Amino acid sequence: MALGHLHRRAVHELAGPSHRNAGLRAFSDGEEHLELAGRHARRGQRRGRSAAELYQLLPRLAERRRQLAGQLSGGEQQMLAIARALVTHPKVVLLDEPSEGLAPLVVDQIGGMIKAIASLGVAVLLVEQDLHLAFGVADEIAVMAKGVIEA
């Protein structure tokens, strides 16, 4: 399916809302973030994923669910942002450099999370400069330079 030919509303229905860890409300805990995202899913008449399902996928997030988002590490904030998108039950998730600024051990955890997301049947479109991560999780790779696909 070529996204360039889809109406904006159709893309929203396919992918759901977008979330970035920079948009996390620092004074809400992880559970509140997932609850709010779930409300959005129900308002859009989608069956949202439960927090329990997401905690199975992201056990570290389950451990820290009562922690304020502003007190989470960078990797934990990234996991929370991705969980907020997954709660809406999207068909596609766009991850824009999820490894940016993270320690190598956390990058490995993010890679495992991306594989787990794909195992749920959710397509993952990954924009990433860390080639080790990209080659470790991708079924297909396209290399872009200056906005042009090179390989």
XYZ file of N, CA and C in Angstrom, residues 3-151:
447
model
N 1.595 4.862 0.903
C 1.034 5.854 1.821
C 0.837 7.203 1.146
N 1.590 7.477 0.088
C 1.465 8.755 -0.599
C 0.092 8.964 -1.208
N -0.639 7.879 -1.427
C -1.947 7.980 -2.074
C -3.107 7.896 -1.081
N -2.799 7.837 0.199
C -3.849 7.747 1.190
C -4.247 9.127 1.700
N -5.493 9.297 1.968
C -5.994 10.518 2.584
C -5.464 10.578 4.022
N -5.240 11.762 4.538
C -4.689 11.943 5.880
C -5.479 11.167 6.927
N -6.786 11.175 6.845
C -7.630 10.462 7.813
C -7.390 8.956 7.730
N -7.209 8.448 6.522
C -6.954 7.014 6.349
C -5.624 6.625 6.984
N -4.622 7.469 6.860
C -3.327 7.201 7.483
C -3.484 7.179 8.997
N -4.253 8.118 9.549
C -4.481 8.156 10.995
C -5.165 6.872 11.450
N -6.136 6.384 10.702
C -6.837 5.156 11.068
C -5.903 3.960 11.016
N -4.977 3.955 10.066
C -4.038 2.854 9.916
C -3.010 2.855 11.033
N -2.457 4.030 11.337
C -1.330 4.113 12.254
C -1.711 4.577 13.646
N -2.844 5.223 13.817
C -3.192 5.749 15.132
C -2.412 7.008 15.429
N -2.511 7.505 16.650
C -1.819 8.745 17.001
C -0.321 8.516 17.132
N 0.441 9.557 16.959
C 1.883 9.440 17.121
C 2.274 9.918 18.507
N 3.326 9.352 19.015
C 3.798 9.708 20.349
C 5.311 9.767 20.323
N 5.865 10.774 20.967
C 7.305 10.894 21.138
C 7.565 11.049 22.618
N 8.705 10.549 23.057
C 8.977 10.646 24.486
C 9.113 12.090 24.940
N 9.431 13.025 24.042
C 9.517 14.440 24.421
C 8.150 15.000 24.797
N 7.070 14.344 24.368
C 5.730 14.830 24.657
C 5.128 14.242 25.921
N 5.910 13.460 26.671
C 5.384 12.859 27.887
C 5.131 13.917 28.946
N 4.014 13.803 29.615
C 3.704 14.720 30.723
C 4.514 14.265 31.937
N 5.457 15.100 32.357
C 6.395 14.734 33.419
C 5.716 14.442 34.744
N 4.522 15.014 34.982
C 3.881 14.865 36.279
C 2.792 13.799 36.291
N 2.772 12.955 35.283
C 1.860 11.814 35.243
C 2.702 10.549 35.285
N 2.170 9.505 35.902
C 2.935 8.260 35.916
C 2.618 7.427 34.669
N 3.364 6.343 34.502
C 3.205 5.514 33.310
C 1.810 4.959 33.152
N 1.215 4.558 34.254
C -0.133 4.006 34.191
C -1.141 5.041 33.678
N -1.002 6.287 34.140
C -1.896 7.357 33.681
C -1.718 7.614 32.185
N -0.486 7.559 31.709
C -0.241 7.764 30.282
C -0.952 6.699 29.450
N -0.861 5.447 29.886
C -1.507 4.366 29.134
C -3.030 4.470 29.215
N -3.550 4.888 30.363
C -4.997 5.066 30.517
C -5.515 6.144 29.561
N -4.793 7.267 29.483
C -5.212 8.349 28.585
C -5.161 7.908 27.127
N -4.121 7.190 26.746
C -4.027 6.702 25.367
C -5.136 5.701 25.075
N -5.478 4.875 26.066
C -6.571 3.920 25.902
C -7.913 4.605 25.705
N -8.116 5.726 26.385
C -9.353 6.490 26.185
C -9.445 6.980 24.751
N -8.322 7.430 24.207
C -8.298 7.881 22.812
C -8.678 6.729 21.886
N -8.173 5.538 22.167
C -8.493 4.371 21.341
C -9.981 4.071 21.384
N -10.561 4.104 22.585
C -11.994 3.799 22.712
C -12.847 4.869 22.038
N -12.416 6.132 22.116
C -13.169 7.210 21.472
C -13.173 7.014 19.964
N -12.087 6.480 19.432
C -11.996 6.220 17.996
C -12.595 4.887 17.596
N -13.310 4.237 18.538
C -13.991 2.965 18.288
C -13.022 1.818 17.993
N -11.795 1.923 18.492
C -10.850 0.815 18.362
C -10.821 0.066 19.689
N -10.530 -1.208 19.627
C -10.309 -1.954 20.857
C -8.855 -1.746 21.244
N -8.626 -1.056 22.316
C -7.272 -0.776 22.755
C -6.632 -1.982 23.430
N -5.332 -2.029 23.410
C -4.608 -3.054 24.161
C -4.666 -2.680 25.639
N -4.723 -3.673 26.476
C -4.757 -3.411 27.917
C -3.347 -3.124 28.419
N -3.289 -2.448 29.552
C -1.990 -2.188 30.179
C -1.308 -3.514 30.501
N -2.071 -4.528 30.911
C -1.486 -5.834 31.241
C -0.774 -6.442 30.032
N -1.379 -6.329 28.843
C -0.743 -6.832 27.622
C 0.580 -6.114 27.370
N 0.558 -4.796 27.554
C 1.762 -4.005 27.309
C 2.833 -4.285 28.347
N 2.436 -4.523 29.584
C 3.415 -4.832 30.626
C 4.080 -6.186 30.380
N 3.364 -7.125 29.756
C 3.995 -8.394 29.382
C 5.047 -8.164 28.310
N 4.747 -7.279 27.388
C 5.673 -6.943 26.309
C 6.867 -6.146 26.830
N 6.617 -5.278 27.813
C 7.632 -4.363 28.339
C 7.725 -4.507 29.860
N 8.352 -5.577 30.346
C 8.368 -5.818 31.789
C 9.025 -4.693 32.600
N 10.016 -4.028 32.041
C 10.649 -2.923 32.768
C 9.644 -1.800 33.015
N 8.778 -1.573 32.053
C 7.743 -0.548 32.199
C 6.767 -0.940 33.310
N 6.477 -2.222 33.428
C 5.589 -2.690 34.497
C 6.197 -2.390 35.858
N 7.504 -2.595 35.991
C 8.182 -2.325 37.254
C 8.112 -0.843 37.629
N 8.082 0.016 36.628
C 8.165 1.456 36.855
C 6.845 2.176 36.590
N 5.730 1.452 36.512
C 4.450 2.032 36.097
C 3.946 3.139 37.003
N 4.339 3.172 38.270
C 3.878 4.210 39.197
C 4.873 5.365 39.303
N 5.961 5.280 38.546
C 6.977 6.332 38.545
C 6.526 7.466 37.628
N 6.755 8.710 38.047
C 6.425 9.846 37.202
C 7.252 9.785 35.927
N 6.640 10.108 34.809
C 7.314 10.013 33.512
C 8.599 10.839 33.475
N 8.596 11.979 34.141
C 9.780 12.831 34.156
C 10.938 12.244 34.934
N 10.680 11.204 35.736
C 11.726 10.568 36.524
C 12.215 9.263 35.906
N 11.659 8.896 34.763
C 12.104 7.687 34.069
C 13.399 7.973 33.311
N 14.191 6.928 33.103
C 15.396 7.086 32.287
C 14.991 7.329 30.839
N 15.951 7.716 30.010
C 15.650 7.959 28.594
C 15.078 6.732 27.908
N 15.633 5.560 28.192
C 15.123 4.322 27.593
C 13.734 3.983 28.066
N 13.468 4.211 29.360
C 12.139 3.945 29.908
C 11.111 4.921 29.335
N 11.512 6.175 29.137
C 10.604 7.142 28.510
C 10.302 6.724 27.080
N 11.303 6.206 26.371
C 11.094 5.743 25.001
C 10.112 4.573 24.997
N 10.270 3.649 25.933
C 9.358 2.506 26.037
C 7.939 2.966 26.336
N 7.797 3.943 27.230
C 6.466 4.464 27.562
C 5.823 5.131 26.355
N 6.604 5.897 25.604
C 6.058 6.559 24.412
C 5.583 5.522 23.394
N 6.348 4.460 23.225
C 5.955 3.404 22.279
C 4.730 2.658 22.802
N 4.681 2.405 24.102
C 3.513 1.731 24.685
C 2.252 2.568 24.502
N 2.381 3.889 24.622
C 1.221 4.766 24.399
C 0.686 4.614 22.978
N 1.579 4.457 22.019
C 1.128 4.250 20.644
C 0.499 2.864 20.489
N 1.084 1.852 21.114
C 0.584 0.482 20.966
C -0.773 0.265 21.622
N -1.092 1.032 22.661
C -2.358 0.849 23.352
C -3.533 1.110 22.404
N -3.318 1.892 21.353
C -4.392 2.203 20.404
C -4.584 1.111 19.349
N -3.784 0.039 19.439
C -3.900 -1.106 18.536
C -3.671 -0.716 17.073
N -2.560 -0.024 16.759
C -2.320 0.385 15.370
C -1.897 -0.791 14.498
N -2.019 -0.618 13.206
C -1.512 -1.606 12.249
C -0.059 -1.318 11.909
N 0.336 -0.042 12.041
C 1.693 0.409 11.733
C 2.172 1.335 12.843
N 3.439 1.172 13.243
C 4.069 2.089 14.183
C 5.310 2.658 13.507
N 5.434 3.967 13.520
C 6.625 4.639 13.006
C 7.511 4.986 14.188
N 8.729 4.455 14.183
C 9.687 4.747 15.243
C 10.803 5.585 14.640
N 10.917 6.803 15.117
C 11.895 7.752 14.606
C 13.101 7.795 15.539
N 14.156 7.097 15.159
C 15.405 7.014 15.907
C 15.194 6.701 17.384
N 14.593 5.541 17.678
C 14.333 5.206 19.077
C 15.595 5.003 19.908
N 16.745 4.818 19.265
C 17.978 4.593 20.016
C 18.735 5.876 20.333
N 18.242 6.999 19.847
C 18.949 8.263 19.997
C 19.249 8.587 21.460
N 20.530 8.776 21.767
C 20.957 9.188 23.088
C 20.910 8.108 24.158
N 20.687 6.861 23.779
C 20.562 5.786 24.759
C 21.848 4.982 24.872
N 22.076 4.423 26.038
C 23.230 3.562 26.281
C 23.098 2.282 25.454
N 24.234 1.676 25.066
C 24.183 0.456 24.239
C 23.316 -0.657 24.819
N 23.337 -0.853 26.120
C 22.507 -1.895 26.728
C 21.025 -1.596 26.526
N 20.644 -0.342 26.641
C 19.249 0.064 26.462
C 18.858 -0.064 24.988
N 19.789 0.239 24.083
C 19.526 0.077 22.651
C 19.199 -1.384 22.349
N 19.920 -2.309 22.989
C 19.615 -3.733 22.804
C 18.204 -4.053 23.289
N 17.782 -3.445 24.404
C 16.428 -3.654 24.920
C 15.388 -3.104 23.952
N 15.683 -1.945 23.359
C 14.772 -1.351 22.377
C 14.658 -2.281 21.169
N 15.783 -2.867 20.750
C 15.755 -3.827 19.639
C 14.860 -5.017 19.951
N 14.954 -5.537 21.163
C 14.088 -6.645 21.566
C 12.629 -6.236 21.573
N 12.365 -5.007 21.987
C 11.000 -4.498 22.006
C 10.451 -4.376 20.586
N 11.277 -3.912 19.651
C 10.837 -3.781 18.256
C 10.475 -5.152 17.692
N 11.278 -6.155 17.994
C 10.967 -7.522 17.538
C 9.652 -8.008 18.145
N 9.436 -7.698 19.426
C 8.197 -8.111 20.092
C 6.985 -7.421 19.478
N 7.132 -6.143 19.121
C 6.039 -5.411 18.477
C 5.682 -6.077 17.150
N 6.698 -6.404 16.366
C 6.460 -7.064 15.075
C 5.791 -8.419 15.270
N 6.123 -9.120 16.355
C 5.512 -10.434 16.610
C 4.025 -10.321 16.923
N 3.569 -9.111 17.300
C 2.136 -8.879 17.537
C 1.368 -8.681 16.238
N 2.093 -8.634 15.120
C 1.452 -8.387 13.833
C 1.381 -6.915 13.478
N 2.100 -6.078 14.227
C 2.149 -4.642 13.962
C 3.347 -4.376 13.058
N 3.114 -3.725 11.924
C 4.223 -3.354 11.044
C 5.002 -2.212 11.689
N 6.314 -2.282 11.616
C 7.175 -1.258 12.210
C 7.962 -0.590 11.089
N 7.776 0.719 10.955
C 8.579 1.516 10.030
C 9.603 2.230 10.893
N 10.857 1.846 10.749
C 11.927 2.320 11.615
C 12.834 3.275 10.862
N 13.007 4.465 11.392
C 13.975 5.438 10.889
C 15.101 5.421 11.909
N 16.293 4.999 11.499
C 17.354 4.764 12.477
C 18.726 4.942 11.856
N 19.632 5.597 12.587
C 21.007 5.756 12.137
C 21.915 4.649 12.654
N 21.504 3.951 13.695
C 22.289 2.851 14.257
C 22.064 1.617 13.375
N 23.009 1.367 12.480
C 22.841 0.267 11.524
C 22.808 -1.093 12.204
N 23.539 -1.255 13.294
C 23.525 -2.520 14.020
C 22.094 -2.828 14.491
N 21.433 -1.839 15.050
C 20.044 -2.011 15.485
C 19.143 -2.287 14.288
N 19.255 -1.471 13.255
C 18.378 -1.603 12.081
C 18.507 -2.984 11.441
N 19.747 -3.448 11.220
C 19.936 -4.756 10.594
C 19.515 -5.889 11.521
N 19.537 -5.640 12.830
C 19.148 -6.669 13.785
C 17.648 -6.890 13.892
N 16.848 -5.914 13.470
C 15.393 -6.034 13.648
C 14.600 -6.010 12.344
N 15.220 -5.586 11.256
C 14.457 -5.332 10.025
C 14.350 -6.552 9.116
N 13.208 -6.661 8.462
C 13.031 -7.639 7.391
C 13.537 -7.061 6.075
N 13.358 -5.760 5.906
C 13.801 -5.055 4.705
C 14.447 -3.738 5.121
N 15.451 -3.301 4.363
C 16.179 -2.063 4.662
C 16.204 -1.196 3.405
N 15.977 0.091 3.598
C 16.173 1.075 2.530
C 17.110 2.139 3.096
N 18.127 2.494 2.336
C 19.097 3.496 2.768
C 18.790 4.790 2.035
N 18.634 5.873 2.807
C 18.342 7.172 2.213
C 19.515 8.119 2.426
N 19.760 8.940 1.439
C 20.748 10.006 1.542
C 20.138 11.248 0.921
N 20.053 12.311 1.704
C 19.484 13.578 1.247
C 18.079 13.408 0.663
N 17.285 12.550 1.296
C 15.906 12.365 0.882
C 15.683 11.436 -0.302
N 16.752 10.806 -0.774
C 16.653 9.897 -1.923
C 17.041 8.492 -1.474
N 16.223 7.507 -1.841
C 16.563 6.130 -1.505
C 17.728 5.688 -2.389
N 18.831 5.325 -1.751
C 20.073 4.940 -2.445
C 20.181 3.433 -2.610
N 19.705 2.692 -1.625
C 19.848 1.227 -1.698
C 18.729 0.559 -0.928
